[in-house]
Amino acid sequence: MDTAEALRLLKGVRDAALSGRRPQVGPRTDIDESWQRMLRGGVDPDKDRRAGVLPLEEIERRRLSSPLLDVLPVLRDGLVSIAEAAQHIMVVSDAEGRLLWREGSSPVLRKGDGHGFVLGADWSEGLVGTNGVGTALVTRRPVQVHSAEHFVATHHTWTCAGAPVTDPRDGKLIGVVDISGPLSTMHPATLALVTSVTKLAEAELRNRHHEALDRLRSAAAPLLGRIGGRALAVDGNGWPAAVTGMAPPGRLALPKAVRAGRLWLPSLGMCSVEPLPSGWLVRVDEDDAGPVAPGRVVLDLSRPRRPSVRVSGGCGSWTYELSPRHAELLYLLALHRDGRSAAQLAEDLFGDRTRTVTVRAEMSRLRRHLAQVLAHRPYRFTEELEVEVVAPDRPGDLLPHSTAPAVRRARAA
């Protein structure tokens, strides 16, 4: 199929979808779900919407604070030379969809200017419609948007392939790497290339994290050697670097703002926390009668890219940002207060009751963070808890990254 024929086909699919007709060939799932979000959000398919471009000072501030700055050489080595040769450009955005870097073919950079594809521009999906940056941020999956798959008609001469980048230290989405260019220059393998290079960037971030843990371990080991009882040194994201008097735990779920003093942690109970270089010394209170049982859990799914859980009770309150998978699991358990078996959760998540190993592994990780909140056999919230789910205003915006059958049914409802 040549470019002109493909463009006619995609425009026909888009026109049918916008008019409510059933096209002969349906749009791809990611594209269809994005179009439905645009229709619900009132995005005009015929109007080129743009927000104000960030000033240079704010662009530089965001660059310097972005973890992507450390892996920019990896992205350049893997993509820029190929992009230039293929008449494409590489664009890197932050987690809000603001473009922080762009490099590549000079003629294509000038064409990008005409689309508003410039440094500091906002390419979030809710503003400019379906696109390789904004849609990848919403779905947290690599996506290619070709010609008339863009929701807004003025972008139909453009094609792009974007892949999200996740920080391995805390699981947060930190941005998108995108290759874009004129319709006639895109190759089907572009998305695979972008995805591979983003995986290399995440691996580089992971290596840097391990090196930082090694430095923290060297600084904390002499101190831990003089401490009796259970204690550990963790970095700012809760990853343990050194432990004494206890088995090495998984990552500790720390509050957003950690301060020196006494602190309740769901997996350890009451602890004393002291600052270390680039981390914290956590001592478990051995004489504590046990942590006060939490009484309320609020699962906040109202922000598509930042789901969180808040636990509160007599011990105070504590908030933890969730990974996409953990957000799915807690949502399913909130729907089924009587509990779900591993097979039932596998059916909910994958449509396959045999994938229980994956479910049990994820629930084990989740229960390490929420030891007093989650029970098992079956998996459930403990009975004495009050559980509230804060959902998005529109059901169709519920966990938009999720491909779980149970979540898709909830979105459709």
Short mmCIF file of C-alpha atoms in Angstrom, two decimals:
data_model
loop_
_atom_site.label_atom_id
_atom_site.label_comp_id
_atom_site.label_asym_id
_atom_site.label_seq_id
_atom_site.Cartn_x
_atom_site.Cartn_y
_atom_site.Cartn_z
CA MET A 1 0.00 0.00 0.00
CA ASP A 2 1.53 3.33 -1.05
CA THR A 3 1.44 6.47 1.06
CA ALA A 4 -1.52 8.07 -0.75
CA GLU A 5 -3.62 4.92 -0.49
CA ALA A 6 -2.77 4.49 3.20
CA LEU A 7 -3.71 8.11 3.84
CA ARG A 8 -7.10 7.68 2.13
CA LEU A 9 -7.79 4.52 4.14
CA LEU A 10 -6.91 6.13 7.47
CA LYS A 11 -8.95 9.24 6.72
CA GLY A 12 -11.92 7.02 5.91
CA VAL A 13 -11.53 5.19 9.22
CA ARG A 14 -11.26 8.48 11.12
CA ASP A 15 -14.24 10.09 9.35
CA ALA A 16 -16.40 7.05 10.09
CA ALA A 17 -15.36 7.05 13.76
CA LEU A 18 -16.10 10.77 14.16
CA SER A 19 -19.51 10.43 12.54
CA GLY A 20 -20.48 7.36 14.56
CA ARG A 21 -20.45 5.02 11.57
CA ARG A 22 -18.78 1.61 11.61
CA PRO A 23 -15.77 1.67 9.27
CA GLN A 24 -14.91 -1.30 7.07
CA VAL A 25 -11.52 -1.44 8.78
CA GLY A 26 -11.51 -0.43 12.43
CA PRO A 27 -8.78 1.72 14.02
CA ARG A 28 -6.09 0.07 16.11
CA THR A 29 -7.04 -0.37 19.77
CA ASP A 30 -4.72 2.31 21.19
CA ILE A 31 -5.83 4.79 18.54
CA ASP A 32 -9.53 4.02 19.00
CA GLU A 33 -9.31 4.44 22.78
CA SER A 34 -7.44 7.72 22.33
CA TRP A 35 -10.07 9.02 19.89
CA GLN A 36 -12.79 8.14 22.38
CA ARG A 37 -10.95 10.11 25.07
CA MET A 38 -10.72 13.08 22.69
CA LEU A 39 -14.44 12.93 21.91
CA ARG A 40 -15.32 12.79 25.60
CA GLY A 41 -12.93 15.63 26.34
CA GLY A 42 -14.35 17.89 23.65
CA VAL A 43 -11.17 18.20 21.57
CA ASP A 44 -12.01 19.76 18.19
CA PRO A 45 -10.82 17.41 15.40
CA ASP A 46 -10.57 20.29 12.91
CA LYS A 47 -8.83 22.89 15.07
CA ASP A 48 -5.10 23.12 15.73
CA ARG A 49 -4.91 23.88 19.47
CA ARG A 50 -1.70 25.13 21.08
CA ALA A 51 -0.72 26.31 24.53
CA GLY A 52 1.85 28.92 25.40
CA VAL A 53 5.46 27.82 24.96
CA LEU A 54 7.51 27.70 28.15
CA PRO A 55 10.10 30.47 28.57
CA LEU A 56 13.73 29.48 28.08
CA GLU A 57 14.45 29.78 31.82
CA GLU A 58 11.71 27.26 32.65
CA ILE A 59 12.86 24.88 29.89
CA GLU A 60 16.38 24.95 31.32
CA ARG A 61 15.09 24.41 34.86
CA ARG A 62 13.11 21.38 33.76
CA ARG A 63 16.07 20.01 31.82
CA LEU A 64 18.38 20.24 34.81
CA SER A 65 15.87 18.59 37.15
CA SER A 66 14.95 15.79 34.73
CA PRO A 67 16.47 12.31 35.19
CA LEU A 68 16.48 12.15 31.38
CA LEU A 69 19.38 14.61 31.32
CA ASP A 70 21.69 11.81 32.54
CA VAL A 71 20.74 9.49 29.69
CA LEU A 72 20.58 12.05 26.89
CA PRO A 73 23.88 10.74 25.41
CA VAL A 74 22.33 7.25 25.16
CA LEU A 75 19.32 8.65 23.33
CA ARG A 76 21.46 10.73 20.99
CA ASP A 77 23.80 7.84 20.15
CA GLY A 78 20.89 5.52 19.42
CA LEU A 79 18.53 7.82 17.54
CA VAL A 80 19.82 11.17 16.29
CA SER A 81 22.12 9.96 13.49
CA ILE A 82 19.42 7.57 12.23
CA ALA A 83 16.80 10.30 12.48
CA GLU A 84 18.91 12.71 10.45
CA ALA A 85 19.59 10.13 7.74
CA ALA A 86 15.90 9.23 7.53
CA GLN A 87 14.70 12.85 7.60
CA HIS A 88 13.21 12.55 11.07
CA ILE A 89 13.75 14.37 14.33
CA MET A 90 14.13 13.06 17.88
CA VAL A 91 12.04 14.79 20.53
CA VAL A 92 12.21 14.23 24.29
CA SER A 93 9.39 15.41 26.55
CA ASP A 94 8.89 15.51 30.29
CA ALA A 95 6.04 13.73 32.10
CA GLU A 96 3.67 16.63 31.37
CA GLY A 97 4.22 16.45 27.62
CA ARG A 98 6.40 19.56 27.44
CA LEU A 99 9.14 19.25 24.78
CA LEU A 100 12.56 19.69 26.41
CA TRP A 101 14.94 18.52 23.67
CA ARG A 102 14.69 18.06 19.91
CA GLU A 103 17.42 17.20 17.44
CA GLY A 104 17.75 15.82 13.93
CA SER A 105 17.21 16.83 10.31
CA SER A 106 17.23 20.62 9.88
CA PRO A 107 14.53 20.68 7.18
CA VAL A 108 12.28 18.51 9.35
CA LEU A 109 12.93 20.73 12.37
CA ARG A 110 11.61 23.64 10.31
CA LYS A 111 8.55 21.62 9.31
CA GLY A 112 8.04 20.77 12.97
CA ASP A 113 7.98 24.48 13.73
CA GLY A 114 4.89 24.76 11.54
CA HIS A 115 3.11 22.13 13.65
CA GLY A 116 4.07 23.82 16.91
CA PHE A 117 6.50 20.96 17.57
CA VAL A 118 8.97 23.31 19.27
CA LEU A 119 10.91 23.44 22.51
CA GLY A 120 8.68 24.19 25.47
CA ALA A 121 5.46 23.32 23.62
CA ASP A 122 2.74 21.27 25.33
CA TRP A 123 2.00 18.05 23.41
CA SER A 124 -0.21 16.43 26.01
CA GLU A 125 -3.03 14.39 24.51
CA GLY A 126 -5.80 16.41 26.12
CA LEU A 127 -4.59 19.57 24.38
CA VAL A 128 -3.44 18.56 20.88
CA GLY A 129 -5.19 15.21 20.46
CA THR A 130 -3.81 11.78 19.65
CA ASN A 131 -0.04 11.96 19.11
CA GLY A 132 3.16 10.03 19.81
CA VAL A 133 4.09 12.07 22.88
CA GLY A 134 0.79 12.67 24.65
CA THR A 135 -0.81 9.30 23.92
CA ALA A 136 2.29 7.42 25.10
CA LEU A 137 2.11 9.40 28.36
CA VAL A 138 -1.51 8.39 28.91
CA THR A 139 -1.20 4.71 27.99
CA ARG A 140 2.36 4.25 29.31
CA ARG A 141 2.99 2.11 26.24
CA PRO A 142 4.92 2.71 23.01
CA VAL A 143 2.63 4.01 20.29
CA GLN A 144 2.94 4.91 16.63
CA VAL A 145 0.54 7.51 15.29
CA HIS A 146 0.51 7.59 11.52
CA SER A 147 -1.02 10.39 9.47
CA ALA A 148 -4.83 10.45 9.90
CA GLU A 149 -4.54 8.45 13.13
CA HIS A 150 -3.85 11.87 14.62
CA PHE A 151 -7.16 13.10 15.97
CA VAL A 152 -6.60 16.68 14.78
CA ALA A 153 -6.66 17.04 11.00
CA THR A 154 -3.80 19.56 10.77
CA HIS A 155 -1.37 16.84 11.92
CA HIS A 156 -2.21 14.39 9.13
CA THR A 157 0.93 15.20 7.15
CA TRP A 158 2.98 14.16 10.18
CA THR A 159 3.78 10.75 11.66
CA CYS A 160 5.43 9.87 14.94
CA ALA A 161 6.49 6.99 17.17
CA GLY A 162 6.89 7.55 20.90
CA ALA A 163 7.88 5.37 23.85
CA PRO A 164 7.55 6.29 27.54
CA VAL A 165 10.54 6.25 29.88
CA THR A 166 10.09 5.06 33.48
CA ASP A 167 12.50 5.81 36.31
CA PRO A 168 13.53 2.40 37.74
CA ARG A 169 14.14 3.96 41.16
CA ASP A 170 10.49 4.74 41.87
CA GLY A 171 8.52 3.49 38.86
CA LYS A 172 7.43 7.02 37.93
CA LEU A 173 6.90 8.05 34.34
CA ILE A 174 9.52 10.70 33.56
CA GLY A 175 8.94 11.44 29.89
CA VAL A 176 8.64 10.23 26.32
CA VAL A 177 11.17 9.75 23.55
CA ASP A 178 9.63 10.34 20.13
CA ILE A 179 10.77 10.11 16.51
CA SER A 180 8.70 12.27 14.17
CA GLY A 181 8.75 13.35 10.59
CA PRO A 182 6.80 13.92 7.39
CA LEU A 183 4.33 11.25 6.38
CA SER A 184 6.43 9.91 3.50
CA THR A 185 9.57 9.26 5.56
CA MET A 186 8.37 7.01 8.38
CA HIS A 187 9.48 3.36 8.40
CA PRO A 188 7.45 0.55 10.04
CA ALA A 189 10.46 -0.39 12.22
CA THR A 190 10.71 3.09 13.76
CA LEU A 191 8.61 2.23 16.79
CA ALA A 192 10.72 -0.85 17.56
CA LEU A 193 13.87 1.27 17.32
CA VAL A 194 12.54 3.96 19.66
CA THR A 195 11.36 1.35 22.15
CA SER A 196 14.74 -0.40 22.16
CA VAL A 197 16.65 2.83 22.76
CA THR A 198 14.36 3.85 25.63
CA LYS A 199 15.04 0.46 27.23
CA LEU A 200 18.76 1.20 26.97
CA ALA A 201 18.15 4.55 28.66
CA GLU A 202 16.22 2.88 31.48
CA ALA A 203 19.07 0.37 31.88
CA GLU A 204 21.53 3.25 32.21
CA LEU A 205 19.34 4.83 34.91
CA ARG A 206 19.24 1.48 36.69
CA ASN A 207 23.05 1.20 36.60
CA ARG A 208 23.40 4.70 38.05
CA HIS A 209 20.94 3.75 40.79
CA HIS A 210 23.00 0.68 41.73
CA GLU A 211 26.14 2.80 41.86
CA ALA A 212 24.40 5.27 44.19
CA LEU A 213 23.30 2.38 46.46
CA ASP A 214 26.91 1.14 46.58
CA ARG A 215 28.07 4.57 47.73
CA LEU A 216 25.35 4.71 50.39
CA ARG A 217 26.27 1.18 51.54
CA SER A 218 29.91 2.18 51.98
CA ALA A 219 28.91 5.21 54.06
CA ALA A 220 26.35 3.35 56.19
CA ALA A 221 28.13 0.03 56.85
CA PRO A 222 30.39 1.30 59.70
CA LEU A 223 27.41 2.92 61.41
CA LEU A 224 25.19 -0.15 61.12
CA GLY A 225 27.99 -2.29 62.58
CA ARG A 226 27.67 -0.42 65.88
CA ILE A 227 23.87 -0.65 66.12
CA GLY A 228 22.04 -3.35 68.06
CA GLY A 229 18.64 -4.51 66.89
CA ARG A 230 17.04 -4.10 63.51
CA ALA A 231 18.13 -1.23 61.29
CA LEU A 232 18.75 -0.45 57.66
CA ALA A 233 20.02 2.29 55.39
CA VAL A 234 17.76 3.26 52.49
CA ASP A 235 17.98 5.81 49.73
CA GLY A 236 15.40 8.53 49.21
CA ASN A 237 13.17 6.15 47.26
CA GLY A 238 13.19 3.48 49.98
CA TRP A 239 15.64 1.05 48.35
CA PRO A 240 17.77 -0.69 51.00
CA ALA A 241 21.54 -0.36 50.69
CA ALA A 242 22.61 -2.09 53.93
CA VAL A 243 20.80 -4.03 56.68
CA THR A 244 21.56 -5.33 60.16
CA GLY A 245 19.58 -7.55 62.52
CA MET A 246 16.94 -8.52 59.94
CA ALA A 247 16.47 -10.15 56.56
CA PRO A 248 16.95 -7.73 53.66
CA PRO A 249 13.51 -6.29 52.84
CA GLY A 250 12.24 -5.11 49.52
CA ARG A 251 11.83 -1.44 48.81
CA LEU A 252 10.31 0.46 51.74
CA ALA A 253 7.25 2.56 51.04
CA LEU A 254 8.33 5.97 52.36
CA PRO A 255 6.11 9.05 52.65
CA LYS A 256 6.62 11.77 50.06
CA ALA A 257 8.30 14.00 52.64
CA VAL A 258 10.53 12.10 55.08
CA ARG A 259 11.71 13.92 58.19
CA ALA A 260 14.00 12.89 61.00
CA GLY A 261 12.12 11.52 63.98
CA ARG A 262 9.61 8.74 64.60
CA LEU A 263 7.72 7.39 61.63
CA TRP A 264 5.22 4.60 61.03
CA LEU A 265 5.99 2.40 58.04
CA PRO A 266 3.41 -0.18 56.95
CA SER A 267 5.96 -2.99 56.58
CA LEU A 268 7.98 -2.34 59.77
CA GLY A 269 5.78 -0.51 62.28
CA MET A 270 7.11 2.43 64.31
CA CYS A 271 10.67 3.43 63.42
CA SER A 272 13.20 6.11 64.20
CA VAL A 273 14.59 7.86 61.14
CA GLU A 274 17.89 9.75 60.91
CA PRO A 275 19.45 11.41 57.85
CA LEU A 276 22.40 9.89 55.99
CA PRO A 277 24.26 11.23 52.94
CA SER A 278 21.80 10.61 50.08
CA GLY A 279 19.56 8.47 52.26
CA TRP A 280 18.11 7.59 55.66
CA LEU A 281 18.99 5.41 58.61
CA VAL A 282 15.84 3.55 59.73
CA ARG A 283 15.81 1.87 63.18
CA VAL A 284 12.89 -0.37 64.05
CA ASP A 285 11.43 0.34 67.51
CA GLU A 286 11.90 -3.04 69.20
CA ASP A 287 9.94 -2.10 72.35
CA ASP A 288 6.94 -0.81 70.44
CA ALA A 289 3.74 -2.69 71.17
CA GLY A 290 3.02 -2.85 67.46
CA PRO A 291 1.80 -0.32 64.95
CA VAL A 292 -1.69 1.02 65.33
CA ALA A 293 -3.92 -0.63 62.77
CA PRO A 294 -4.92 1.72 59.95
CA GLY A 295 -8.61 2.49 59.64
CA ARG A 296 -9.06 4.06 56.21
CA VAL A 297 -7.64 3.61 52.74
CA VAL A 298 -8.24 6.06 49.88
CA LEU A 299 -7.31 4.80 46.42
CA ASP A 300 -6.96 7.90 44.26
CA LEU A 301 -7.31 7.14 40.54
CA SER A 302 -8.46 10.62 39.56
CA ARG A 303 -5.06 11.55 38.08
CA PRO A 304 -4.42 9.25 35.10
CA ARG A 305 -0.62 9.34 35.33
CA ARG A 306 -0.24 9.44 39.13
CA PRO A 307 -2.43 6.89 40.94
CA SER A 308 -1.81 6.76 44.68
CA VAL A 309 -3.04 5.15 47.89
CA ARG A 310 -3.44 6.99 51.20
CA VAL A 311 -3.51 5.02 54.45
CA SER A 312 -4.65 6.73 57.65
CA GLY A 313 -5.64 5.86 61.19
CA GLY A 314 -4.43 6.24 64.75
CA CYS A 315 -0.85 6.01 63.50
CA GLY A 316 -1.19 9.08 61.32
CA SER A 317 -1.40 9.10 57.54
CA TRP A 318 0.83 7.97 54.74
CA THR A 319 0.66 8.25 50.93
CA TYR A 320 2.31 6.04 48.34
CA GLU A 321 2.35 6.51 44.56
CA LEU A 322 1.41 3.32 42.74
CA SER A 323 2.81 1.61 39.70
CA PRO A 324 0.25 0.93 36.93
CA ARG A 325 0.01 -2.77 37.85
CA HIS A 326 -0.42 -2.09 41.57
CA ALA A 327 -3.10 0.49 40.80
CA GLU A 328 -4.97 -2.14 38.79
CA LEU A 329 -4.72 -4.71 41.58
CA LEU A 330 -5.92 -2.37 44.32
CA TYR A 331 -8.79 -1.20 42.14
CA LEU A 332 -9.90 -4.80 41.57
CA LEU A 333 -9.66 -5.59 45.30
CA ALA A 334 -11.67 -2.47 46.09
CA LEU A 335 -14.38 -3.72 43.73
CA HIS A 336 -14.38 -7.15 45.38
CA ARG A 337 -14.19 -6.60 49.13
CA ASP A 338 -14.87 -10.29 49.72
CA GLY A 339 -11.55 -11.05 48.02
CA ARG A 340 -10.16 -12.54 44.82
CA SER A 341 -8.09 -15.66 44.30
CA ALA A 342 -4.92 -15.55 42.21
CA ALA A 343 -6.80 -17.24 39.36
CA GLN A 344 -9.63 -14.70 39.54
CA LEU A 345 -7.18 -11.79 39.49
CA ALA A 346 -5.38 -13.37 36.54
CA GLU A 347 -8.71 -13.52 34.72
CA ASP A 348 -9.41 -9.88 35.63
CA LEU A 349 -5.97 -8.67 34.52
CA PHE A 350 -5.10 -10.87 31.56
CA GLY A 351 -8.23 -12.77 30.62
CA ASP A 352 -6.23 -15.91 31.45
CA ARG A 353 -6.80 -17.76 34.74
CA THR A 354 -3.52 -19.68 34.36
CA ARG A 355 -1.27 -16.63 34.85
CA THR A 356 -1.27 -16.98 38.62
CA VAL A 357 2.52 -16.83 39.02
CA THR A 358 2.60 -13.25 37.77
CA VAL A 359 -0.30 -12.28 40.02
CA ARG A 360 1.26 -13.84 43.13
CA ALA A 361 4.60 -12.11 42.47
CA GLU A 362 2.94 -8.69 42.11
CA MET A 363 0.75 -9.22 45.17
CA SER A 364 3.82 -10.22 47.19
CA ARG A 365 5.50 -6.95 46.25
CA LEU A 366 2.36 -4.98 47.01
CA ARG A 367 1.84 -6.63 50.42
CA ARG A 368 5.40 -5.71 51.41
CA HIS A 369 4.35 -2.08 51.08
CA LEU A 370 0.90 -2.54 52.63
CA ALA A 371 1.47 -5.23 55.22
CA GLN A 372 -1.42 -4.23 57.48
CA VAL A 373 -3.80 -3.25 54.70
CA LEU A 374 -3.90 -6.38 52.54
CA ALA A 375 -4.70 -9.94 53.53
CA HIS A 376 -4.44 -13.10 51.44
CA ARG A 377 -6.20 -16.43 50.92
CA PRO A 378 -8.04 -14.84 49.21
CA TYR A 379 -6.35 -11.53 48.42
CA ARG A 380 -8.42 -8.70 49.90
CA PHE A 381 -8.44 -5.52 51.93
CA THR A 382 -8.65 -6.37 55.62
CA GLU A 383 -12.24 -6.40 56.85
CA GLU A 384 -11.97 -3.60 59.42
CA LEU A 385 -10.77 -1.07 56.82
CA GLU A 386 -12.90 1.63 55.26
CA VAL A 387 -11.95 1.72 51.57
CA GLU A 388 -12.75 4.62 49.23
CA VAL A 389 -11.98 4.84 45.51
CA VAL A 390 -11.62 8.32 44.01
CA ALA A 391 -12.38 7.75 40.33
CA PRO A 392 -11.94 10.15 37.38
CA ASP A 393 -14.89 12.38 36.50
CA ARG A 394 -15.45 10.33 33.33
CA PRO A 395 -15.48 6.51 33.57
CA GLY A 396 -13.67 6.30 30.24
CA ASP A 397 -10.62 7.95 31.83
CA LEU A 398 -10.20 5.21 34.45
CA LEU A 399 -6.62 3.85 34.38
CA PRO A 400 -6.19 4.68 30.67
CA HIS A 401 -2.91 2.73 30.52
CA SER A 402 -4.65 -0.50 31.49
CA THR A 403 -5.43 -3.30 29.05
CA ALA A 404 -6.96 -5.48 31.80
CA PRO A 405 -10.36 -6.85 30.69
CA ALA A 406 -11.99 -5.94 34.02
CA VAL A 407 -10.77 -2.34 33.78
CA ARG A 408 -11.84 -2.03 30.16
CA ARG A 409 -15.32 -3.18 31.12
CA ALA A 410 -15.43 -0.53 33.85
CA ARG A 411 -14.31 2.14 31.36
CA ALA A 412 -17.01 1.09 28.90
CA ALA A 413 -19.65 1.34 31.60
#
